[in-house]
Short mmCIF file of C-alpha atoms and ligand atoms in Angstrom, two decimals:
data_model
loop_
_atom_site.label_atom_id
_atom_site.label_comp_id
_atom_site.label_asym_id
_atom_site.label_seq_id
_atom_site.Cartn_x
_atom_site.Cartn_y
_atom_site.Cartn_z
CA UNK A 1 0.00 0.00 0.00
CA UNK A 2 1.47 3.65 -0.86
CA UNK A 3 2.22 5.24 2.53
CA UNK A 4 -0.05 7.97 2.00
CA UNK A 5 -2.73 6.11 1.98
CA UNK A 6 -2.14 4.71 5.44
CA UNK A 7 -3.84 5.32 8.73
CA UNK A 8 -1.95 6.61 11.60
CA UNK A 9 -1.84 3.34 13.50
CA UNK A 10 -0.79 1.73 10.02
CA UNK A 11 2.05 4.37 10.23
CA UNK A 12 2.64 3.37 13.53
CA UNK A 13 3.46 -0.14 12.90
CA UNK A 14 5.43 1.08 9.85
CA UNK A 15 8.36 3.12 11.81
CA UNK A 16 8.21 0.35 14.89
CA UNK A 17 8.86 -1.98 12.01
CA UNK A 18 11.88 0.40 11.31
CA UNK A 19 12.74 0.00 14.57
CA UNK A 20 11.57 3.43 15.61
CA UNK A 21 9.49 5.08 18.41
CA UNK A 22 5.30 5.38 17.33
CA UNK A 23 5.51 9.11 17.60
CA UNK A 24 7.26 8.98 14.67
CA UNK A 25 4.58 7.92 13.29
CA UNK A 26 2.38 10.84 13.81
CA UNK A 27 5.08 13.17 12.16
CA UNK A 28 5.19 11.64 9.05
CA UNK A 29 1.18 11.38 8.89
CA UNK A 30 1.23 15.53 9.18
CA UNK A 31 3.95 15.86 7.08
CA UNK A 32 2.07 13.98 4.41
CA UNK A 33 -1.35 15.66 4.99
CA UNK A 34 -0.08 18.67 5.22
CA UNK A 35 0.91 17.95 1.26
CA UNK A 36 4.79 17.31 1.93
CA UNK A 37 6.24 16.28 -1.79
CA UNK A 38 9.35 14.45 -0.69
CA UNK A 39 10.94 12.71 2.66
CA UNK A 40 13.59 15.52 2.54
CA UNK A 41 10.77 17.83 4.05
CA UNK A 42 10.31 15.88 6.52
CA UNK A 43 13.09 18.01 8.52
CA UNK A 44 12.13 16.16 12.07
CA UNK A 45 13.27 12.84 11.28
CA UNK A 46 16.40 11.29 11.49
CA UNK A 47 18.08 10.78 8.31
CA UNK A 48 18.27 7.30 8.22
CA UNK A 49 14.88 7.06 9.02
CA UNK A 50 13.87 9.26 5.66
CA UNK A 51 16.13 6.82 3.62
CA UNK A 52 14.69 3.81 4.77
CA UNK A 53 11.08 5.06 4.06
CA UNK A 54 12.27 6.34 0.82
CA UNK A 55 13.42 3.05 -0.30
CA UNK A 56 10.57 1.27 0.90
CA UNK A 57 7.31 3.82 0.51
CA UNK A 58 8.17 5.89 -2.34
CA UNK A 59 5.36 8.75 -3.20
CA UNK A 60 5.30 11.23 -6.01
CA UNK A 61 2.44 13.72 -5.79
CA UNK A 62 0.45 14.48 -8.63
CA UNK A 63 1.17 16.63 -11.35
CA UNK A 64 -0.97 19.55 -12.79
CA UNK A 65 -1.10 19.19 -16.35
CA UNK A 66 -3.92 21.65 -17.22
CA UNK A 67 -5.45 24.42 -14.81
CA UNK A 68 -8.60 27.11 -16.12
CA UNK A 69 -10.04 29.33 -14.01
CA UNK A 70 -13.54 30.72 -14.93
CA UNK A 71 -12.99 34.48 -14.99
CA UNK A 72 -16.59 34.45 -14.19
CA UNK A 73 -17.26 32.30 -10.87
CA UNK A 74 -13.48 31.47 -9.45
CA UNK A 75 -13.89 27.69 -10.47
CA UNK A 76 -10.88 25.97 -10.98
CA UNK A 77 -10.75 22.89 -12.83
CA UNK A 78 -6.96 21.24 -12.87
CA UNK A 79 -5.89 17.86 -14.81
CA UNK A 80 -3.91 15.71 -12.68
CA UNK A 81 -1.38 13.28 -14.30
CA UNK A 82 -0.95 10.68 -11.44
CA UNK A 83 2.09 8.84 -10.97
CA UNK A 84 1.19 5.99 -13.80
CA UNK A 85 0.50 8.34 -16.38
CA UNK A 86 -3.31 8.40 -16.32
CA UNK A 87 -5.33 11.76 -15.58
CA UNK A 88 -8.09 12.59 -13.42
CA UNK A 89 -9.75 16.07 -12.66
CA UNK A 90 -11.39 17.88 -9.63
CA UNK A 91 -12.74 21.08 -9.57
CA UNK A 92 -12.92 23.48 -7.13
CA UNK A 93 -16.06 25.78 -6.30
CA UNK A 94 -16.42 28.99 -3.92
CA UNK A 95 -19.32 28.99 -2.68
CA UNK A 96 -20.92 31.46 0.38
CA UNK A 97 -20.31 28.27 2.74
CA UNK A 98 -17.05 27.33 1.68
CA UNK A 99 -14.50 26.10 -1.03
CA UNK A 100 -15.83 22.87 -2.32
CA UNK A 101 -13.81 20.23 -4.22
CA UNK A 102 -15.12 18.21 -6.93
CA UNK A 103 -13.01 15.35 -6.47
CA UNK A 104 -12.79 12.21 -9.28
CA UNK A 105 -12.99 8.54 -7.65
CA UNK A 106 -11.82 6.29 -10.78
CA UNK A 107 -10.07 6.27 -13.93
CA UNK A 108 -13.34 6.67 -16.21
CA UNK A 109 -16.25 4.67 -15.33
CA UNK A 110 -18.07 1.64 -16.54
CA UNK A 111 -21.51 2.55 -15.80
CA UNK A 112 -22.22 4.24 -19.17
CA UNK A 113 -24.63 6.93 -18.81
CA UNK A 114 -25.63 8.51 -21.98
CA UNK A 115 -25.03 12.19 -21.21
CA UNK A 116 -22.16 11.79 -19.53
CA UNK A 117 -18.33 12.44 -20.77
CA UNK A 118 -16.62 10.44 -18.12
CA UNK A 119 -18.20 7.24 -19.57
CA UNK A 120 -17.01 7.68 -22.92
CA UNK A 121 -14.18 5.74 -22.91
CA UNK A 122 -15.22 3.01 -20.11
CA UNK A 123 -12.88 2.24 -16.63
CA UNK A 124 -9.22 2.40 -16.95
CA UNK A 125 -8.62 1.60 -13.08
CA UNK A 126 -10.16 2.29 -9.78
CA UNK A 127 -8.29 5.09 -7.52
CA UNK A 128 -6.79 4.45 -4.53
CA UNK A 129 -7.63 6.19 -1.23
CA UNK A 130 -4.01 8.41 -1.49
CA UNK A 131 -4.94 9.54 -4.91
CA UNK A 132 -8.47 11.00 -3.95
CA UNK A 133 -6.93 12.57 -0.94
CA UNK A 134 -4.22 14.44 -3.40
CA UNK A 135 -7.29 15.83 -5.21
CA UNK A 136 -7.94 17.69 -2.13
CA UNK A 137 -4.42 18.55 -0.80
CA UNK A 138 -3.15 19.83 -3.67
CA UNK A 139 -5.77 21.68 -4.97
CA UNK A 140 -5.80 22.98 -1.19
CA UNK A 141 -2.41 24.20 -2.01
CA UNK A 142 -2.51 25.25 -5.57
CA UNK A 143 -5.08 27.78 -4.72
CA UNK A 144 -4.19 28.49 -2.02
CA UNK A 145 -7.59 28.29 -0.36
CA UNK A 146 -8.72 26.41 2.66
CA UNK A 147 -11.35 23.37 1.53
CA UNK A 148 -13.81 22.99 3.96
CA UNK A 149 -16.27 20.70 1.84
CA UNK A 150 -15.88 18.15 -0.42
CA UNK A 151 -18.06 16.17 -2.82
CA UNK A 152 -17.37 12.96 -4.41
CA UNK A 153 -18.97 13.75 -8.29
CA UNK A 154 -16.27 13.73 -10.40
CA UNK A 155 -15.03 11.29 -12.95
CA UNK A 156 -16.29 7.26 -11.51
CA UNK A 157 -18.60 5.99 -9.81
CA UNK A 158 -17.48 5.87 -5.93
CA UNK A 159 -19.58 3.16 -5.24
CA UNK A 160 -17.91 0.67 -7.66
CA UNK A 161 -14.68 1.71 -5.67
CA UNK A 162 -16.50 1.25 -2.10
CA UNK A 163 -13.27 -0.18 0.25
CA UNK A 164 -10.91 2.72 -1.50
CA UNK A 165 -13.12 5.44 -1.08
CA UNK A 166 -14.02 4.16 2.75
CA UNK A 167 -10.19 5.03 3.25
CA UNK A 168 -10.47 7.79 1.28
CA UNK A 169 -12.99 9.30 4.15
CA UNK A 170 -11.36 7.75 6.67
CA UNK A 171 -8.08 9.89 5.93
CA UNK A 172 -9.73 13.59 5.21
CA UNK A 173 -12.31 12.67 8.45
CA UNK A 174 -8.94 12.69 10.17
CA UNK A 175 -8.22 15.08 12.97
CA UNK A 176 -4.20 14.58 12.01
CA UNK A 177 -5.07 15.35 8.81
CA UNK A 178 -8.01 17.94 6.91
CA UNK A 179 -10.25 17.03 9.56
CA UNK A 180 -13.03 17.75 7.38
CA UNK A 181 -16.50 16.80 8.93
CA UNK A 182 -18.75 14.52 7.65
CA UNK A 183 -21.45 16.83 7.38
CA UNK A 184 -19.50 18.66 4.62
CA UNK A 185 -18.97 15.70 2.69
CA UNK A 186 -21.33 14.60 -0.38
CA UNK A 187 -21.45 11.22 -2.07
CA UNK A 188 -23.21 10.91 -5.14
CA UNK A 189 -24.25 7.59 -7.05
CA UNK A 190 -25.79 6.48 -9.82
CA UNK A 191 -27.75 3.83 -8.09
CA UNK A 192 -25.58 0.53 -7.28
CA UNK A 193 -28.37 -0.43 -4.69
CA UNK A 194 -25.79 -3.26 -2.56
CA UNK A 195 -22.95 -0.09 -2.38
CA UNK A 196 -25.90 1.85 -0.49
CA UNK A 197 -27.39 -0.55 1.51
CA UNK A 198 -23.82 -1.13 2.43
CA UNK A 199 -23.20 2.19 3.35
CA UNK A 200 -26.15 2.48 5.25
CA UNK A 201 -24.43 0.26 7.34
CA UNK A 202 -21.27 2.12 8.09
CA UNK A 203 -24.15 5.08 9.27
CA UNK A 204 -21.84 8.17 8.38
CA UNK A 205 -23.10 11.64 8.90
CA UNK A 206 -21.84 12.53 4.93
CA UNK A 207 -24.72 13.35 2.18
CA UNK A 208 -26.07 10.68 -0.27
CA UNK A 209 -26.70 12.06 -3.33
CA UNK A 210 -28.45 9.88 -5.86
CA UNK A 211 -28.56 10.34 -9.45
CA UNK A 212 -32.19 9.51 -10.64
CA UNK A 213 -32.39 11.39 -13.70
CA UNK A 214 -35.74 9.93 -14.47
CA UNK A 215 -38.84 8.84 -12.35
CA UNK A 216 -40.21 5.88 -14.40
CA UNK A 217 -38.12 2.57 -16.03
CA UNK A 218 -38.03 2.71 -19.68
CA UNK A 219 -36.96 6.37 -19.46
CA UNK A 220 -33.95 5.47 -16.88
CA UNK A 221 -32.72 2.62 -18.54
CA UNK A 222 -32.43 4.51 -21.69
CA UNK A 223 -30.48 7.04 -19.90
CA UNK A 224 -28.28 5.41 -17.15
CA UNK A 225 -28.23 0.93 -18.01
CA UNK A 226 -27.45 0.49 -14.38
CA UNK A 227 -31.32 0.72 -13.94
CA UNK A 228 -31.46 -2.66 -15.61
CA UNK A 229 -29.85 -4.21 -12.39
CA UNK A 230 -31.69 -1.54 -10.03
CA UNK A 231 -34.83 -0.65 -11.43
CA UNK A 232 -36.36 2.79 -9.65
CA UNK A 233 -38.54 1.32 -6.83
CA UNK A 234 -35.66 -1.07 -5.73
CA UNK A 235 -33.48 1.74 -5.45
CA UNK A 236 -36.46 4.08 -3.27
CA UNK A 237 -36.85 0.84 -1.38
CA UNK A 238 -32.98 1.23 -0.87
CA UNK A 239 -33.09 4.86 0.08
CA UNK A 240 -35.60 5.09 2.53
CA UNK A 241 -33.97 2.03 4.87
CA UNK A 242 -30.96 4.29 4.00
CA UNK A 243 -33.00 7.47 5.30
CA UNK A 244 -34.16 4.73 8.57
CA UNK A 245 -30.80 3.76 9.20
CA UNK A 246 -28.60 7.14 9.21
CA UNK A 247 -31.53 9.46 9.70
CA UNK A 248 -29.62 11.64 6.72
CA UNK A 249 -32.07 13.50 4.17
CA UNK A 250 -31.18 12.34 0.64
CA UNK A 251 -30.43 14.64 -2.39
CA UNK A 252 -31.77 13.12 -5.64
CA UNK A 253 -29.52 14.51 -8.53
CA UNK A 254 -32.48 15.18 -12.00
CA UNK A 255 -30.19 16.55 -15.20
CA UNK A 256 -33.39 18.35 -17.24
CA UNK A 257 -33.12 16.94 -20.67
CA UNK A 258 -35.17 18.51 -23.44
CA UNK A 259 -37.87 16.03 -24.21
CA UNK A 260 -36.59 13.13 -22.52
CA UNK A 261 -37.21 13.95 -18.76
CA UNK A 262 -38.74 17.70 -18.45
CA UNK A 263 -42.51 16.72 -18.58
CA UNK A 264 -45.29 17.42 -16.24
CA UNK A 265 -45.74 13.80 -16.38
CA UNK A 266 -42.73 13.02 -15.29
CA UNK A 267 -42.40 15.72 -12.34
CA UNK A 268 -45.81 13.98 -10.99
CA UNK A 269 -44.88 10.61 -11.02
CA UNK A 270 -41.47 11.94 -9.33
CA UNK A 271 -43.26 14.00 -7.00
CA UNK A 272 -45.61 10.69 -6.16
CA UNK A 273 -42.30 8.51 -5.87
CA UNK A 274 -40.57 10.69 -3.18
CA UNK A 275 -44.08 10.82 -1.20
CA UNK A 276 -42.72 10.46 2.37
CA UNK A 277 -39.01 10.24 1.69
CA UNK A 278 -37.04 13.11 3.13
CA UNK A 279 -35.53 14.36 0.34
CA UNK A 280 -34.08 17.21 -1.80
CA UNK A 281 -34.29 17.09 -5.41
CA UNK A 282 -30.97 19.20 -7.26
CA UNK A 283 -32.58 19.85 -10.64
CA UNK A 284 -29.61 20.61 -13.03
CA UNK A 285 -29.78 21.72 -16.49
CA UNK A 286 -28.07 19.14 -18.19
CA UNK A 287 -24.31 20.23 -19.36
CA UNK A 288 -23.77 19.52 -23.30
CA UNK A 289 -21.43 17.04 -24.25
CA UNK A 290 -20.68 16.75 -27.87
CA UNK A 291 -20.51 13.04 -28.50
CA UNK A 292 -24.15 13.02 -26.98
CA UNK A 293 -27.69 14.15 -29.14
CA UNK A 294 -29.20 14.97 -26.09
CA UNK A 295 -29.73 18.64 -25.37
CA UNK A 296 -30.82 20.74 -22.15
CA UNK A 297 -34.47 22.07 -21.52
CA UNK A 298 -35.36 25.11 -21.58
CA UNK A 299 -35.56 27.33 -18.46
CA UNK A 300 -39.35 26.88 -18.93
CA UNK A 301 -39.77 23.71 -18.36
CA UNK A 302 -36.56 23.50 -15.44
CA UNK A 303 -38.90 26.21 -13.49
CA UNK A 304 -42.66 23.84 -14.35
CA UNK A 305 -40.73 20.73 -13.12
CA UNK A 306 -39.88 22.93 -9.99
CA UNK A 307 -42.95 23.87 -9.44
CA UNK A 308 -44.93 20.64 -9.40
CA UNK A 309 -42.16 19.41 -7.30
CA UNK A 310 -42.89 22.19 -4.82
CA UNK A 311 -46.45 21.86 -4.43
CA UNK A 312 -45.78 18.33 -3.58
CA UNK A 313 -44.13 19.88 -0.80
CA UNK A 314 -40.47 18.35 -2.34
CA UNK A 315 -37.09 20.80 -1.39
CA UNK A 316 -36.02 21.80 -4.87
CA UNK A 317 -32.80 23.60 -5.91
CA UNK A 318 -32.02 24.97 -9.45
CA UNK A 319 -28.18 24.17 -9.67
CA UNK A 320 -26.10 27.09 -10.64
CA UNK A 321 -24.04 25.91 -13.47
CA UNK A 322 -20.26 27.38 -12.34
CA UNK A 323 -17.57 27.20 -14.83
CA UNK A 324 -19.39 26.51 -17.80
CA UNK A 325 -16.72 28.62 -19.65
CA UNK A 326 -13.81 26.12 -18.72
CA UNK A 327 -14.88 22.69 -19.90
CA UNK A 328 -15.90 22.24 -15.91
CA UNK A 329 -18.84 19.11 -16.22
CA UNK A 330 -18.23 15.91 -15.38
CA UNK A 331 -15.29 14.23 -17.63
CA UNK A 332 -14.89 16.97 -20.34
CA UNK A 333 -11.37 18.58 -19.39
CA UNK A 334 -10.15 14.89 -19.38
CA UNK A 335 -12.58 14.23 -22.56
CA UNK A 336 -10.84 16.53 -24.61
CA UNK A 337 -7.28 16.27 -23.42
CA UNK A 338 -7.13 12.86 -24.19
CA UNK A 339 -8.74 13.36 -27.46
CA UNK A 340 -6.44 16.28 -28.76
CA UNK A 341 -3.22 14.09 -27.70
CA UNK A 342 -4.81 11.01 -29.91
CA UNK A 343 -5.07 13.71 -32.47
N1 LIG B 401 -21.01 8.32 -10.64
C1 LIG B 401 -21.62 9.20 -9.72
C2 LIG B 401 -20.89 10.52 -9.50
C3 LIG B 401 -20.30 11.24 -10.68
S1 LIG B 401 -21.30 12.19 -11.74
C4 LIG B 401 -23.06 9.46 -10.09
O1 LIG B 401 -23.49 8.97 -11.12
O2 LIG B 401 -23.78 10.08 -9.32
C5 LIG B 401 -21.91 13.56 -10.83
C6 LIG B 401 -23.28 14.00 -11.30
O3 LIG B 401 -23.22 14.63 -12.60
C7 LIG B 401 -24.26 12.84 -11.47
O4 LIG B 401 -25.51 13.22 -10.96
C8 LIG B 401 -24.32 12.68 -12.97
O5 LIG B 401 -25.46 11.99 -13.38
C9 LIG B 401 -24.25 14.11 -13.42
N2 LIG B 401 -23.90 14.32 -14.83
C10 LIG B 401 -23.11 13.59 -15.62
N3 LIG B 401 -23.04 14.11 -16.85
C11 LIG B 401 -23.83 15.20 -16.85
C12 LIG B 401 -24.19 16.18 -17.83
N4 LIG B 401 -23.73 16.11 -19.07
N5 LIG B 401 -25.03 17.16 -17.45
C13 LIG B 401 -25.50 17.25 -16.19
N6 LIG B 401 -25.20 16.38 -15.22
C14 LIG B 401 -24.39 15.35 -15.55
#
């Protein structure tokens, strides 16, 4: 296991291993949270120490490859090239609460979603726990801008990475480390039903976000195939023991889609679906992606939806699209780097 990912007891076995005193332990976890690049930093151990651990744990951090800020919003999106060669990007948000990250949890995805860019080219590899938590230092750093909130929505599908991404929250939940809360973590999915119910069990405080997309079956499985395996009442069924379980509200993800999903029809049957589930529903005008036919409705129909939702007494929000001017949705910086090297 890279050493970053490790836990402080981990770390603590590590240097007695070495023949070293635990404490030494807890040094080297705040040197590497704190975003540390090399053992040479690491100015409070003994020298022999840092060579061992150099020979035995080498770490590279990542590398930025491509940074845009929005001169609109102050979204930065950066391209990571991680230490096998393979790129990933976050994005970072300022919003009134805080600065957000955007953070990626696989190589691709294999889910295959039609709207979305991150799909396009299926899973090159699952990320390990160190590499999410980079997303977040280094960005941190970068900026130069304190992250108090995270959410887990960029490239993959967290859930089909569950045991790396348990680390991953593990590490930034750490008060040695970010000691970020929680409650300012979000965790969306596009509906792998056994990853929830398995979360339920774990009963964090984070945000489940759930990308539904669609209320009724044929329209879902045209849009997102993992509804074959998890069909829409399955996955309700799923998020209201969820709800029972960890007594946390659930935010249902809806990307309006011109024609496809932006009905009255379908914002009643929604609104009859979510009848007694606490929930929020994030509509989002869906983000073009130029492989994809499908285009975004009209602010008409995004503010209809929102109203039927409404008088069903259903939270709505009406996501502010940040960074549209820098390629920031879901895949495309990585989309279109990739494709301009092939070219
Ligand atoms: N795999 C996870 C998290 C990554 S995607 C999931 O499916 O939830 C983060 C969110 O962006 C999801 O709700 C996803 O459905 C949505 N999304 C993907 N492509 C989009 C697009 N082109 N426009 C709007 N939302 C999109």
């Amino acid at each position: 296991m890279n050493i970053k990912s490790m836990t402080l007891p981990e770390l603590e076995q590590v240097v007695r291993d070495l023949g070293q005193p635990a404490f030494r332990g807890k040094q080297i976890a705040q040197w590497l949270h704190r975003g540390a690049c090399s053992y040479a930093q690491m100015s409070n151990l003994p020298t022999a120490l840092r060579h061992s651990l150099e020979a035995q744990y080498p770490f590279t951090p990542p590398e930025v490859i491509r940074r845009q800020a929005s001169a609109k919003d102050g979204t930065i999106k950066y391209l990571w090239r991680l230490a096998d060669g393979n790129c990933v990007e976050t994005v970072l948000m300022r919003y009134h609460y805080g600065n957000t990250v955007c953070i990626s949890s696989q190589v691709g995805c294999r889910m295959g979603c039609a709207f979305c860019a991150s799909t396009l080219g299926g899973l090159v590899r699952r990320l390990e726990p160190y590499e999410m938590l980079d997303q977040v230092l280094f960005t941190q750093i970068d900026a130069g801008l304190p992250i108090s909130h995270i959410v887990l929505m960029g490239i993959g599908e967290p859930l089909d990475n569950f045991d790396n991404v348990m680390r991953f929250l593990e590490l930034v939940n750490s008060p040695i480390g970010l000691n970020i809360s929680m409650r300012h973590i979000s965790l969306s999915t596009c509906g792998l039903v056994p990853g929830i119910r398995q979360l339920a069990q774990r009963n964090l405080q984070l945000t489940l976000s759930v990308s539904l997309h669609a209320p009724d079956n044929e329209t879902r499985s045209r849009l997102m195939p993992v509804n074959k395996a998890y069909p829409v009442e399955v996955l309700l069924e799923a998020c209201r023991d969820y709800f029972a379980k960890t007594n946390r509200r659930i935010s249902f993800e809806y990307a309006m889609i011109q024609g496809v999903n932006d009905t009255q029809e379908a914002a009643k049957l929604l609104r009859k679906r979510l009848r007694g589930l606490p929930a929020h529903v994030n509509l989002i005008p869906l983000n073009h992606v130029e492989e994809s036919p499908l285009k975004p409705s009209s602010w008409k129909a995004v503010v209809q939806f929102q109203n039927m939702l409404e008088s069903g007494g259903i939270p709505v929000t009406v996501r502010r699209t940040l960074g549209g001017d820098i390629d920031a949705s879901c895949g495309q910086l990585r989309r279109n780097y990739t494709r301009q090297r092939q070219a």
